[in-house]
């Protein structure tokens, strides 16, 4: 749940997309961008640290999530489908 819902969906997808869209579409002096800037402070740094410390092969990610390196790769491979479906575990048929 934490790997897909929080790390992948929040940090690596939503926060990055939101920040990129804000920076590309709103000028530096735009009132909405000026209002949102404190809420996005250090977003890129936090996400970069998550990538370096939790996702890269040989990092502490597999130990934190109790996965093998292969298991972590499989979890990330299935993450987009799980997030797009809006559920943590597909329903049984």
PDB file of C-alpha atoms in Angstrom:
ATOM      1  CA  UNK A   1       0.000   0.000   0.000  1.00  0.00           C
ATOM      2  CA  UNK A   2       2.651   2.551   0.975  1.00  0.00           C
ATOM      3  CA  UNK A   3       4.890   1.748  -1.981  1.00  0.00           C
ATOM      4  CA  UNK A   4       2.167   2.249  -4.585  1.00  0.00           C
ATOM      5  CA  UNK A   5      -0.186   4.724  -2.904  1.00  0.00           C
ATOM      6  CA  UNK A   6       2.324   7.034  -1.306  1.00  0.00           C
ATOM      7  CA  UNK A   7       5.733   6.725  -2.932  1.00  0.00           C
ATOM      8  CA  UNK A   8       4.617   6.091  -6.495  1.00  0.00           C
ATOM      9  CA  UNK A   9       1.260   7.876  -6.730  1.00  0.00           C
ATOM     10  CA  UNK A  10       1.902  10.887  -4.507  1.00  0.00           C
ATOM     11  CA  UNK A  11       5.614  11.566  -4.856  1.00  0.00           C
ATOM     12  CA  UNK A  12       6.585  10.250  -8.250  1.00  0.00           C
ATOM     13  CA  UNK A  13       3.408  11.046 -10.143  1.00  0.00           C
ATOM     14  CA  UNK A  14       1.117  13.646  -8.627  1.00  0.00           C
ATOM     15  CA  UNK A  15       3.632  15.958  -6.948  1.00  0.00           C
ATOM     16  CA  UNK A  16       6.027  15.951  -9.893  1.00  0.00           C
ATOM     17  CA  UNK A  17       3.277  16.518 -12.469  1.00  0.00           C
ATOM     18  CA  UNK A  18       1.714  19.284 -10.390  1.00  0.00           C
ATOM     19  CA  UNK A  19       5.015  21.085  -9.879  1.00  0.00           C
ATOM     20  CA  UNK A  20       6.056  20.801 -13.528  1.00  0.00           C
ATOM     21  CA  UNK A  21       2.668  22.061 -14.708  1.00  0.00           C
ATOM     22  CA  UNK A  22       2.780  24.957 -12.255  1.00  0.00           C
ATOM     23  CA  UNK A  23       6.275  25.991 -13.341  1.00  0.00           C
ATOM     24  CA  UNK A  24       5.594  25.629 -17.063  1.00  0.00           C
ATOM     25  CA  UNK A  25       2.149  27.227 -17.193  1.00  0.00           C
ATOM     26  CA  UNK A  26       2.281  29.992 -14.579  1.00  0.00           C
ATOM     27  CA  UNK A  27       4.722  32.884 -14.707  1.00  0.00           C
ATOM     28  CA  UNK A  28       6.927  33.502 -11.657  1.00  0.00           C
ATOM     29  CA  UNK A  29       4.807  36.494 -10.695  1.00  0.00           C
ATOM     30  CA  UNK A  30       1.430  34.789 -11.170  1.00  0.00           C
ATOM     31  CA  UNK A  31      -0.645  35.064  -7.955  1.00  0.00           C
ATOM     32  CA  UNK A  32      -1.621  31.383  -7.937  1.00  0.00           C
ATOM     33  CA  UNK A  33       2.000  30.290  -8.406  1.00  0.00           C
ATOM     34  CA  UNK A  34       3.122  32.663  -5.647  1.00  0.00           C
ATOM     35  CA  UNK A  35       0.418  31.224  -3.365  1.00  0.00           C
ATOM     36  CA  UNK A  36       1.303  27.579  -4.122  1.00  0.00           C
ATOM     37  CA  UNK A  37       5.096  27.926  -3.933  1.00  0.00           C
ATOM     38  CA  UNK A  38       5.370  27.415  -0.140  1.00  0.00           C
ATOM     39  CA  UNK A  39       3.349  24.188  -0.449  1.00  0.00           C
ATOM     40  CA  UNK A  40       5.689  22.811  -3.105  1.00  0.00           C
ATOM     41  CA  UNK A  41       8.940  23.901  -1.448  1.00  0.00           C
ATOM     42  CA  UNK A  42      11.607  21.155  -1.682  1.00  0.00           C
ATOM     43  CA  UNK A  43       9.275  18.802  -3.586  1.00  0.00           C
ATOM     44  CA  UNK A  44      11.931  18.028  -6.178  1.00  0.00           C
ATOM     45  CA  UNK A  45      14.574  17.474  -3.498  1.00  0.00           C
ATOM     46  CA  UNK A  46      12.333  15.110  -1.513  1.00  0.00           C
ATOM     47  CA  UNK A  47      11.395  13.122  -4.614  1.00  0.00           C
ATOM     48  CA  UNK A  48      15.012  12.953  -5.762  1.00  0.00           C
ATOM     49  CA  UNK A  49      16.060  11.655  -2.340  1.00  0.00           C
ATOM     50  CA  UNK A  50      13.283   9.047  -2.489  1.00  0.00           C
ATOM     51  CA  UNK A  51      14.553   7.932  -5.883  1.00  0.00           C
ATOM     52  CA  UNK A  52      18.149   7.684  -4.676  1.00  0.00           C
ATOM     53  CA  UNK A  53      17.415   6.059  -1.311  1.00  0.00           C
ATOM     54  CA  UNK A  54      14.373   3.877  -2.003  1.00  0.00           C
ATOM     55  CA  UNK A  55      14.105   3.037  -5.687  1.00  0.00           C
ATOM     56  CA  UNK A  56      17.559   2.598  -7.193  1.00  0.00           C
ATOM     57  CA  UNK A  57      19.003  -0.912  -7.251  1.00  0.00           C
ATOM     58  CA  UNK A  58      21.173  -1.523  -4.203  1.00  0.00           C
ATOM     59  CA  UNK A  59      19.408   1.146  -2.164  1.00  0.00           C
ATOM     60  CA  UNK A  60      17.622   0.621   1.139  1.00  0.00           C
ATOM     61  CA  UNK A  61      14.216   0.398  -0.588  1.00  0.00           C
ATOM     62  CA  UNK A  62      14.006  -3.389  -0.800  1.00  0.00           C
ATOM     63  CA  UNK A  63      14.863  -3.688   2.908  1.00  0.00           C
ATOM     64  CA  UNK A  64      12.337  -0.997   3.897  1.00  0.00           C
ATOM     65  CA  UNK A  65       9.519  -2.599   1.923  1.00  0.00           C
ATOM     66  CA  UNK A  66      10.564  -6.213   2.600  1.00  0.00           C
ATOM     67  CA  UNK A  67      11.068  -6.936  -1.097  1.00  0.00           C
ATOM     68  CA  UNK A  68      13.903  -8.491  -2.992  1.00  0.00           C
ATOM     69  CA  UNK A  69      15.395  -6.373  -5.785  1.00  0.00           C
ATOM     70  CA  UNK A  70      13.259  -8.329  -8.272  1.00  0.00           C
ATOM     71  CA  UNK A  71      10.169  -7.927  -6.081  1.00  0.00           C
ATOM     72  CA  UNK A  72      10.636  -4.166  -5.937  1.00  0.00           C
ATOM     73  CA  UNK A  73      10.949  -4.060  -9.728  1.00  0.00           C
ATOM     74  CA  UNK A  74       7.734  -6.065 -10.089  1.00  0.00           C
ATOM     75  CA  UNK A  75       5.918  -3.820  -7.591  1.00  0.00           C
ATOM     76  CA  UNK A  76       6.908  -0.703  -9.522  1.00  0.00           C
ATOM     77  CA  UNK A  77       5.985  -2.357 -12.814  1.00  0.00           C
ATOM     78  CA  UNK A  78       2.435  -2.962 -11.551  1.00  0.00           C
ATOM     79  CA  UNK A  79       2.092   0.418  -9.781  1.00  0.00           C
ATOM     80  CA  UNK A  80       0.721   2.407 -12.766  1.00  0.00           C
ATOM     81  CA  UNK A  81      -2.111  -0.076 -13.284  1.00  0.00           C
ATOM     82  CA  UNK A  82      -3.018  -0.097  -9.606  1.00  0.00           C
ATOM     83  CA  UNK A  83      -3.034   3.686  -9.357  1.00  0.00           C
ATOM     84  CA  UNK A  84      -5.013   4.130 -12.556  1.00  0.00           C
ATOM     85  CA  UNK A  85      -7.630   1.655 -11.355  1.00  0.00           C
ATOM     86  CA  UNK A  86      -7.934   3.623  -8.143  1.00  0.00           C
ATOM     87  CA  UNK A  87      -7.565   0.577  -5.933  1.00  0.00           C
ATOM     88  CA  UNK A  88      -4.801  -1.062  -3.955  1.00  0.00           C
ATOM     89  CA  UNK A  89      -5.631  -4.646  -4.852  1.00  0.00           C
ATOM     90  CA  UNK A  90      -7.611  -5.740  -7.928  1.00  0.00           C
ATOM     91  CA  UNK A  91     -10.968  -7.312  -7.053  1.00  0.00           C
ATOM     92  CA  UNK A  92     -11.235 -11.059  -7.168  1.00  0.00           C
ATOM     93  CA  UNK A  93     -13.449 -12.378  -9.889  1.00  0.00           C
TER      94      UNK A  93
END
